[in-house]
Short mmCIF file of C-alpha atoms in Angstrom, two decimals:
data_model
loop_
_atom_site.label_atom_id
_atom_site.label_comp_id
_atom_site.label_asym_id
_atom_site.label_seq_id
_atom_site.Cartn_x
_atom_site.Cartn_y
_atom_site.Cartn_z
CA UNK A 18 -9.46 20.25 91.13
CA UNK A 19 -9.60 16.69 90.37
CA UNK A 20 -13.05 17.52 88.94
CA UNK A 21 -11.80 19.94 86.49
CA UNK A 22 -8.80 17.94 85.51
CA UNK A 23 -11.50 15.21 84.37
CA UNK A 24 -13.24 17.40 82.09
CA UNK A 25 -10.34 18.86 80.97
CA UNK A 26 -9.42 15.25 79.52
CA UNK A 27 -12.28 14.39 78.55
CA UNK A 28 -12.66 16.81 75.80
CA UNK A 29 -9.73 16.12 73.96
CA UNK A 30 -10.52 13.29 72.39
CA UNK A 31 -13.38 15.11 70.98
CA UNK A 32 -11.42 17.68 69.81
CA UNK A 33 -8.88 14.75 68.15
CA UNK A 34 -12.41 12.99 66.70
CA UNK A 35 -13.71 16.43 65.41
CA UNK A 36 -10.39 17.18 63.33
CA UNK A 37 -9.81 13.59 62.49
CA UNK A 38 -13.41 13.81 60.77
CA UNK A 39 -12.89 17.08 59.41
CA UNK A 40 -9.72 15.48 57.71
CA UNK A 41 -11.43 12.56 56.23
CA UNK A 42 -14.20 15.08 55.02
CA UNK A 43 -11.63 17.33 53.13
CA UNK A 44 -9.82 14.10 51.44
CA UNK A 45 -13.05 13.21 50.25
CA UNK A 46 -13.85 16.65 48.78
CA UNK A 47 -10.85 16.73 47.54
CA UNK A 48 -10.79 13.23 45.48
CA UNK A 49 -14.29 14.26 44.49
CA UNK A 50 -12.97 17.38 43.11
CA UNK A 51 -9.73 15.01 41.37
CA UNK A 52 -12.27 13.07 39.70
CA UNK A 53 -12.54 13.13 35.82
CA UNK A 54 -15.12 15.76 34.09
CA UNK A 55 -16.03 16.40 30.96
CA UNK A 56 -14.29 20.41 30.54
CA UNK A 57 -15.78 20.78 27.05
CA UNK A 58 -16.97 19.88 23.16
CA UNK A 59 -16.44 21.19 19.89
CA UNK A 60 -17.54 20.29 16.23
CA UNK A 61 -15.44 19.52 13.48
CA UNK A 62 -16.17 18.43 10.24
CA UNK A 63 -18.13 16.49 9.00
CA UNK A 64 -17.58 12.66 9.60
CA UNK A 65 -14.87 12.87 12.27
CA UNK A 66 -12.90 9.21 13.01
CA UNK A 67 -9.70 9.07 14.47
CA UNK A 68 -7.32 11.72 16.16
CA UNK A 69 -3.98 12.12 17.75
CA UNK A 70 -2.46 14.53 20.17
CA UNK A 71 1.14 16.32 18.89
CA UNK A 72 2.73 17.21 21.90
CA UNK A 73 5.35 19.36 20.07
CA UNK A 74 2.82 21.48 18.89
CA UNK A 75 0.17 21.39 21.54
CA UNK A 76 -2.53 20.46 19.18
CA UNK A 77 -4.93 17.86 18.49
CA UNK A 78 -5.48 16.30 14.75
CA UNK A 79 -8.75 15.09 13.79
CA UNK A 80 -9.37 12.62 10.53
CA UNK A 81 -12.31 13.62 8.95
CA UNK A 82 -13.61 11.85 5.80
CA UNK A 83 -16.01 15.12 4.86
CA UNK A 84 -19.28 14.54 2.64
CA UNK A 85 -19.72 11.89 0.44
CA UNK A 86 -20.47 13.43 -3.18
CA UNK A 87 -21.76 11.02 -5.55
CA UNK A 88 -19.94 10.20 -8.70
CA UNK A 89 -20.58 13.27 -11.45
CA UNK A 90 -21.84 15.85 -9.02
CA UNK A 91 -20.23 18.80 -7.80
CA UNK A 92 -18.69 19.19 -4.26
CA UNK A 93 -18.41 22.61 -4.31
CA UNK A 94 -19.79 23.96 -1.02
CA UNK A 95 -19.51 20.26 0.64
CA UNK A 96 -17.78 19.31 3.48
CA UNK A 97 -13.92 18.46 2.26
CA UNK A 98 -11.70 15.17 3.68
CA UNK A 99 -9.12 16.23 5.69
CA UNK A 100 -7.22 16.63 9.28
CA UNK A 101 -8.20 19.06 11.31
CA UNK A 102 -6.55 21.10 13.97
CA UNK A 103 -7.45 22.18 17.38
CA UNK A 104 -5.45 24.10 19.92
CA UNK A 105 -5.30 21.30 22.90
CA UNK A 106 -6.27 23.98 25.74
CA UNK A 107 -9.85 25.31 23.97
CA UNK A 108 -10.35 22.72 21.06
CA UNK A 109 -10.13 26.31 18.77
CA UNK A 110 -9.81 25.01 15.44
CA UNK A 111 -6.61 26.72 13.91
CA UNK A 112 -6.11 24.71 10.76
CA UNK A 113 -7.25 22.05 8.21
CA UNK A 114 -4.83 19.90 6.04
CA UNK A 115 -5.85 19.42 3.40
CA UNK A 116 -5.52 15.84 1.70
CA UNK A 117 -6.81 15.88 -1.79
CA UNK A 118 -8.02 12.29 -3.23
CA UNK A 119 -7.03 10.83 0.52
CA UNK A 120 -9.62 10.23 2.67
CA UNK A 121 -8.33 9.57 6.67
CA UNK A 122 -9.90 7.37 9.06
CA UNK A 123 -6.78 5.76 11.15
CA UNK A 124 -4.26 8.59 12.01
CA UNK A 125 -1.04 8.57 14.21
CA UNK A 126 1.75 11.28 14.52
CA UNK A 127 5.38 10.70 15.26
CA UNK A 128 6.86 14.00 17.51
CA UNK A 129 10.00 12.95 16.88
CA UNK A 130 10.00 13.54 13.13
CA UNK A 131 6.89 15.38 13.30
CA UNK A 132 5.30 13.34 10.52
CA UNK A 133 1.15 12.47 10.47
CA UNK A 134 0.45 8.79 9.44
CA UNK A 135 -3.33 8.61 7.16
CA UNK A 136 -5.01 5.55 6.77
CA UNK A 137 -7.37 5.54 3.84
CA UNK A 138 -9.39 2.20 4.32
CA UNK A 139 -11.02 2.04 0.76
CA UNK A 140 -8.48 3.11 -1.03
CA UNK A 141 -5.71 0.89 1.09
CA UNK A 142 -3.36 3.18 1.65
CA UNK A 143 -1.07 5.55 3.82
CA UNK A 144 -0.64 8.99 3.05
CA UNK A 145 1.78 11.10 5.18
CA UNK A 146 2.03 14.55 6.00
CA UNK A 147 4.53 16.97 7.27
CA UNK A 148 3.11 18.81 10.70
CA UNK A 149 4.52 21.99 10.34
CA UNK A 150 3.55 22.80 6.14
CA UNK A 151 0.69 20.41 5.66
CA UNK A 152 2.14 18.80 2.25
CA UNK A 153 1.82 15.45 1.51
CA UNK A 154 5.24 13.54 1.69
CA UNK A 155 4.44 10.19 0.45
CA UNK A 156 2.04 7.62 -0.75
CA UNK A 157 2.62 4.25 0.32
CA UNK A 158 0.23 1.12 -0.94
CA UNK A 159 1.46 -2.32 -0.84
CA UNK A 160 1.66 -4.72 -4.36
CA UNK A 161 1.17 -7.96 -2.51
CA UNK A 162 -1.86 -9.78 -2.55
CA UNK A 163 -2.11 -9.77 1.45
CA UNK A 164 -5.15 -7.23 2.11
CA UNK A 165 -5.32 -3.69 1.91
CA UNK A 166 -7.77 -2.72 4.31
CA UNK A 167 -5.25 -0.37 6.34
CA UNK A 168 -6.61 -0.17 10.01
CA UNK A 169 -4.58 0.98 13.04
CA UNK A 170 -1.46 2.84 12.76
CA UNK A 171 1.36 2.72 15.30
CA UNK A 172 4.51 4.45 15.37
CA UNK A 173 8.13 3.28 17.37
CA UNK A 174 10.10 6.49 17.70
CA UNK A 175 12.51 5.12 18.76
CA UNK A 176 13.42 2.99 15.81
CA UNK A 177 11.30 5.24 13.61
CA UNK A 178 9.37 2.54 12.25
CA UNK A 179 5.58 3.11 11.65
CA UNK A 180 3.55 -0.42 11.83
CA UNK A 181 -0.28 -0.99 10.10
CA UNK A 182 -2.32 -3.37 10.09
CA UNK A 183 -4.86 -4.51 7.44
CA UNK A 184 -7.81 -6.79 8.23
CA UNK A 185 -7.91 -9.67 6.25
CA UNK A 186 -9.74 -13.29 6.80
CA UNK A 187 -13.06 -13.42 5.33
CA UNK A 188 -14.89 -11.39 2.86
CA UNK A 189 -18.34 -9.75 3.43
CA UNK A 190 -20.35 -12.94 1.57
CA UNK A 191 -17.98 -15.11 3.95
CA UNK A 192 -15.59 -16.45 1.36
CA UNK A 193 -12.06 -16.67 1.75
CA UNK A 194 -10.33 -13.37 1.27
CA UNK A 195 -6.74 -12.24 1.39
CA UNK A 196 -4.64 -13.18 4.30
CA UNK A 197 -4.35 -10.45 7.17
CA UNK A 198 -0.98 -8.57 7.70
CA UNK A 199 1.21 -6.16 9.71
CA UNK A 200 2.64 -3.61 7.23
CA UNK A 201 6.53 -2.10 8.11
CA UNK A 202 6.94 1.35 6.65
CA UNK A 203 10.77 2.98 7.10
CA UNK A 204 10.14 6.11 8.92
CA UNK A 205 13.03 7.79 7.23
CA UNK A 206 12.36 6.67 3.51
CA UNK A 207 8.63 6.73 3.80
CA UNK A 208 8.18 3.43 2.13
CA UNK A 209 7.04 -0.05 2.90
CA UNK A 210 9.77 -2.02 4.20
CA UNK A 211 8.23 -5.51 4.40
CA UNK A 212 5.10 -7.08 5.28
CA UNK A 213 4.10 -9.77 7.90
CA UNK A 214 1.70 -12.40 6.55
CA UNK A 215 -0.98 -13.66 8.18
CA UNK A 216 0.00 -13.37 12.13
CA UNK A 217 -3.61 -14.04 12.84
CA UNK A 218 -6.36 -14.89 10.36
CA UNK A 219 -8.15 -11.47 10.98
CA UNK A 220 -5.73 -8.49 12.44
CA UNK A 221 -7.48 -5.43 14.06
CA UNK A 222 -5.71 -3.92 16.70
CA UNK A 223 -2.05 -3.38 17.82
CA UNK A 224 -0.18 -2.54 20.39
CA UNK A 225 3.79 -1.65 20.93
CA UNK A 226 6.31 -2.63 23.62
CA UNK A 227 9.45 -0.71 21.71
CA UNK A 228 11.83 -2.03 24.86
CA UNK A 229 11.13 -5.63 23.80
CA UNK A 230 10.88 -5.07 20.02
CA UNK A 231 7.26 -6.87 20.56
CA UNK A 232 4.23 -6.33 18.54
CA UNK A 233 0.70 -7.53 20.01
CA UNK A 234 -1.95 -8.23 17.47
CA UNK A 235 -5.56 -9.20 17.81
CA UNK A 236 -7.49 -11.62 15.93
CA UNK A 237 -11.33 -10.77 15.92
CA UNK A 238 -12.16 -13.64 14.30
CA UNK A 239 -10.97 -16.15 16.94
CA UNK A 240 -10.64 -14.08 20.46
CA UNK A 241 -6.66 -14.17 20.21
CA UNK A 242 -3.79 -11.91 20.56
CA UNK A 243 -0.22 -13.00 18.32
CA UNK A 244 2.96 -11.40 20.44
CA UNK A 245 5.67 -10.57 17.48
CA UNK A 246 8.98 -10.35 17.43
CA UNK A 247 9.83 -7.48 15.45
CA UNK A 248 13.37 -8.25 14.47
CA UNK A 249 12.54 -11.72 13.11
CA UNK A 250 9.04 -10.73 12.11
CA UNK A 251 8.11 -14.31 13.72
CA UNK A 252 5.00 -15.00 15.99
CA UNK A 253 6.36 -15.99 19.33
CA UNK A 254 2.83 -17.55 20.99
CA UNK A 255 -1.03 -16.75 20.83
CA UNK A 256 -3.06 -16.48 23.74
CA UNK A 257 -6.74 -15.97 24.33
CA UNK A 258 -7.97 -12.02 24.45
CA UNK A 259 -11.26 -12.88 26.28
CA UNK A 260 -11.68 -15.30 29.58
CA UNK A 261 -12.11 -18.50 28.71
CA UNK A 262 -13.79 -21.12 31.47
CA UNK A 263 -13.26 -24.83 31.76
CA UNK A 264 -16.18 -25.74 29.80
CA UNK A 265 -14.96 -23.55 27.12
CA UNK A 266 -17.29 -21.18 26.93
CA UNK A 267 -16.59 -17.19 26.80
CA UNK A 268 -16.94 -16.25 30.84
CA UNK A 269 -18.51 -13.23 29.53
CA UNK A 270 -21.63 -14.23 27.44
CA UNK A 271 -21.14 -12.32 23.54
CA UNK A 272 -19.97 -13.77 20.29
CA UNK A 273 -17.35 -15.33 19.00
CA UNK A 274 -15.48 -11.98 17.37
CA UNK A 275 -15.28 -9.67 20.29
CA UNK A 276 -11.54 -8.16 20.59
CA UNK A 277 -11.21 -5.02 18.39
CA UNK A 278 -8.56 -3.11 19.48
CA UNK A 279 -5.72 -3.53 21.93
CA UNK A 280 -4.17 -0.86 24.37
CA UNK A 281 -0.54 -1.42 26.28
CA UNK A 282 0.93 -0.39 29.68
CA UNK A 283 4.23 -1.82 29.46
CA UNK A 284 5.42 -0.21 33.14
CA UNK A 285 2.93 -2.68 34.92
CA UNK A 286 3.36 -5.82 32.57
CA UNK A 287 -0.64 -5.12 31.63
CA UNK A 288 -2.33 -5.90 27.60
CA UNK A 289 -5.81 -4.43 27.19
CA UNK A 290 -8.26 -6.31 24.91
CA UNK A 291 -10.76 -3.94 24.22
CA UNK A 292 -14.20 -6.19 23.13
CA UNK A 293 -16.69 -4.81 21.02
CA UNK A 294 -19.70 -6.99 21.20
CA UNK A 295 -20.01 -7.43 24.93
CA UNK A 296 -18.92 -4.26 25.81
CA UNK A 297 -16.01 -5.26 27.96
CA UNK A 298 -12.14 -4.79 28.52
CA UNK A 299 -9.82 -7.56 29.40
CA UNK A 300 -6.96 -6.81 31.52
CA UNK A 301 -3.95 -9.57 30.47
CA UNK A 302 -1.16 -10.32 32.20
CA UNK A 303 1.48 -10.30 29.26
CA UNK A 304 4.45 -12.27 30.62
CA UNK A 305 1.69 -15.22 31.30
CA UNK A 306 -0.16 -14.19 28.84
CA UNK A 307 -3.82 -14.60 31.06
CA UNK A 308 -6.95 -13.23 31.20
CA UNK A 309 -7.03 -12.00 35.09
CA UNK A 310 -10.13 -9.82 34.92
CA UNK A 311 -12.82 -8.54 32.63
CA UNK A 312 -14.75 -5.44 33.32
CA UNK A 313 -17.94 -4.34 31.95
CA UNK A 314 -17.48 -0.81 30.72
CA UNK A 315 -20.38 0.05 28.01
CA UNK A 316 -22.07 -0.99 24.85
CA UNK A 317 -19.60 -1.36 22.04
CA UNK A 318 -16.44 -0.64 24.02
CA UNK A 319 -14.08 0.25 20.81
CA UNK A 320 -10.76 1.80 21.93
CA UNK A 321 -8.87 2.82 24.96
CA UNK A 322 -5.58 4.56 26.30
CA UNK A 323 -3.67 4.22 29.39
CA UNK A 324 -3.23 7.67 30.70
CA UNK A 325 0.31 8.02 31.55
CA UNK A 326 -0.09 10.67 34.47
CA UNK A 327 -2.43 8.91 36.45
CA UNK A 328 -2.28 5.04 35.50
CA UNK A 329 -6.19 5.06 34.35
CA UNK A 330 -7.41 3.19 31.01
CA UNK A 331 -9.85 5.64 29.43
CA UNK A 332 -12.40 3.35 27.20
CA UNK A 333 -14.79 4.35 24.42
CA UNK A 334 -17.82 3.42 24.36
CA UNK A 335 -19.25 3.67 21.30
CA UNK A 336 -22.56 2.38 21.66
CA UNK A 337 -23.35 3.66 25.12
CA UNK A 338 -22.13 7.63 23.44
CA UNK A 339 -20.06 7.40 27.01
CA UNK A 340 -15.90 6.73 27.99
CA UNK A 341 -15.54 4.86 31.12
CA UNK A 342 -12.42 5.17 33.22
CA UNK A 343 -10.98 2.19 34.70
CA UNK A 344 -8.83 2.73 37.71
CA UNK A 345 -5.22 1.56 36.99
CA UNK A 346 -4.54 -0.19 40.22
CA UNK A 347 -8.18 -1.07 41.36
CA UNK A 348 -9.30 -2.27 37.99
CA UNK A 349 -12.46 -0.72 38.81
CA UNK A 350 -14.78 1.64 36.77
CA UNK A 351 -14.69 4.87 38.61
CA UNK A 352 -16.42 6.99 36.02
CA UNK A 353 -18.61 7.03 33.07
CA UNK A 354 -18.70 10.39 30.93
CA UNK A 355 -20.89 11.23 28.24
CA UNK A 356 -19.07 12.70 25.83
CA UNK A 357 -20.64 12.28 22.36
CA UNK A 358 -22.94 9.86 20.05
CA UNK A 359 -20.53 7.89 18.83
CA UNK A 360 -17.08 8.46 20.99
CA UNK A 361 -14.30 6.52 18.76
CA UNK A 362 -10.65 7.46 20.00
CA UNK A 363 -9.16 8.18 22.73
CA UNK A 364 -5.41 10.75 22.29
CA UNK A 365 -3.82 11.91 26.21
CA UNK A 366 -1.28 14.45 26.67
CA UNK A 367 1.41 12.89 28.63
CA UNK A 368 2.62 15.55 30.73
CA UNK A 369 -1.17 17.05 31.61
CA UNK A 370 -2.79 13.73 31.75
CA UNK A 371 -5.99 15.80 29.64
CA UNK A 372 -7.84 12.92 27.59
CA UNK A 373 -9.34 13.94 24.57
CA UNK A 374 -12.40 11.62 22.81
CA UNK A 375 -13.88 12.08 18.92
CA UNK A 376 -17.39 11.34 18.75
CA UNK A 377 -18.55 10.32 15.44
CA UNK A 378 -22.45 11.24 14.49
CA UNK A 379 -24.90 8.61 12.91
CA UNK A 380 -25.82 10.17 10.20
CA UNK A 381 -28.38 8.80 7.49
CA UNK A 382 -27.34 5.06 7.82
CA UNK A 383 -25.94 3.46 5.03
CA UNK A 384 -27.81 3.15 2.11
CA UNK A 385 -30.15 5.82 2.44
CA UNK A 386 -31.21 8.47 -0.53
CA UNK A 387 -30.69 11.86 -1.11
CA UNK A 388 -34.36 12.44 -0.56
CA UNK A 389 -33.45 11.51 3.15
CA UNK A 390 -32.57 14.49 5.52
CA UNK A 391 -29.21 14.79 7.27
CA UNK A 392 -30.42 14.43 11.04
CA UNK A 393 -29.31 17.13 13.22
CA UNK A 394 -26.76 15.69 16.00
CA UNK A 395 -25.57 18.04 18.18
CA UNK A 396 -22.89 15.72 20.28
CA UNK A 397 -21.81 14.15 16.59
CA UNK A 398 -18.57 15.17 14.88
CA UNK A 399 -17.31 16.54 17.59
CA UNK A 400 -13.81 16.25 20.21
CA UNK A 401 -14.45 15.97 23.62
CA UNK A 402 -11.85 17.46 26.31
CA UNK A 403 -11.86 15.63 29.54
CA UNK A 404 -9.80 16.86 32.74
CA UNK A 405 -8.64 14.02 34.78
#
């Protein structure tokens, strides 16, 4: 009796250790199934760069520059400039705006008014469009001598207030050239509204805290990042975008100019320094404004976007062709996806938490001939859906 009793306790706890394992074995499976994946690719047009996600109309809109037709020949049957439209769910392409003389490289879209932001770079210049018709609703250029080399485009819904920078500092033969600056367009005019000179002597990326009225811009020239305040249009303080150790030296061996672009996560206090040269991201605490970690993510890490659903920073990689995702309370690298040649941008829907990447292709290299062929690249010019 007593015998039987024994045994009869005895196996319990094996039962207990046998579910207890099978639990841990299906939380596993099922994180492993959670994790990110790349869902699928499409090409686009020729010479894809930047693209946004529209969340009004479920679509994704892709800058493309087209083929470059040299002065006095025809472009008939060439690639055209333009944005580009995909349905969000298959990447279907279901329209092309057309742009004319414009040529788009930076794009942003505000879903409020349902405008889309164009930065032509040579030309120095933002077109807009209206979503829903495609026509172009304004031209804006800037007749100060600050530079013109429009770059990243952010938009404040909120205030409707669109803000660009343009990269100024030094010239290509490394003479002095016109003085960086944030441009201020009036969302509901459609014109330039004033300009902020020189907040850092060369001004890549941006970011927006619209609760605070505080602009973040980075300074690739000197490894800084100027906080603005956007009703005085004054720079508060500068602090360093990469870690910096006592001897002075960069705790992550690169060059000097390293910070490209910047991304923001205003719910956990956190400034993202995206740095191109070593490949890295540094995470900043904003209200100190410190470096508390850098994390290797690839070869020419270029841009990057907090994904709102799950916390993660998605990064580009644009020389590695992969995006790594950096868990947003771990701070570590949980995934690297190939996704492209050249990934570029990073857009996220907000409510699915999908990530979406354009990949640029090499192409010929700059300054090659006609007589050179146009290299086929199957994972250039395209967008790249990725389920998180």
């Amino acid at each position: 009796m007593s015998f039987a009793r024994f045994n009869h306790v005895s196996q319990r706890p094996a039962r207990v250790r046998t579910l207890f394992t099978l639990t841990l074995l299906a939380a596993a499976i099922g994180t492993a199934h959670a994790a990110p994946e790349v869902a699928r690719s499409v090409k686009v047009d020729d010479r894809v760069y930047e693209i946004a996600f529209n969340p009004s109309t479920q679509a994704i809109y892709a800058a493309v520059t087209g083929e470059r037709v040299p002065e006095g020949e025809s472009a008939e049957g060439k690639v055209t400039a333009g944005i580009v439209v995909l349905e969000a769910d298959t990447l279907k392409q279901v329209n092309k705006i057309a742009t004319g003389r414009v040529t788009p490289f930076g794009l942003a879209i505000n879903n409020q008014t349902q405008k889309i932001y164009a930065g032509d770079t040579p030309q120095g210049l933002i077109a807009v469009y209206d979503v829903d018709s495609g026509k172009e609703v304004a031209i804006i250029e800037s007749k100060g001598d600050e530079s013109n080399h429009v770059r990243t485009i952010v938009v404040d819904e909120k205030t409707n207030k669109i803000y660009v920078t343009t990269v100024g500092g030094m010239s290509r033969d490394e003479t002095p050239g016109p003085k960086s600056a944030i441009w201020v367009i009036d969302g509901a005019t459609d014109k330039l509204e004033s300009v902020i000179l020189d907040p850092v002597a060369s001004a890549t990326g941006l970011a927006l805290d619209s609760d605070q009225q505080r602009l973040y811009v980075s300074d690739m020239s000197k490894n800084e990042i100027a906080e603005i305040d956007i009703k005085t249009q004054k720079v508060l303080r500068k602090f360093a975008s990469v870690a910096v150790e006592e001897n002075a030296r960069p705790a992550v061996a690169g060059p000097v100019s390293d910070t490209i672009n910047l991304e923001i996560d205003t719910k956990n206090g956190m400034l993202y320094a995206i740095n191109q040269k070593s490949g890295t991201v540094s995470l900043i605490d904003i209200k100190r404004g410190k470096v508390l970690k850098t994390v290797k993510t690839g070869s020419g890490a270029l841009s990057a976007r907090v994904n709102p659903k799950t916390g993660d920073l998605y990064v580009a990689n644009r020389g590695d062709g992969t995006v790594s995702v950096i868990d947003g309370k771990t701070h570590f690298v949980t995934a690297h996806l190939s996704t492209g040649i050249h990934p570029q941008t990073v857009a996220i829907d907000p409510k699915t938490g999908q990530v979406y990447v354009s990949n640029k292709s090499k192409g010929k290299g700059r300054g090659a001939g006609p007589e050179v062929p146009t290299p086929v690249e199957v994972t250039g010019n395209t967008v790249t859906l990725i389920t998180p």
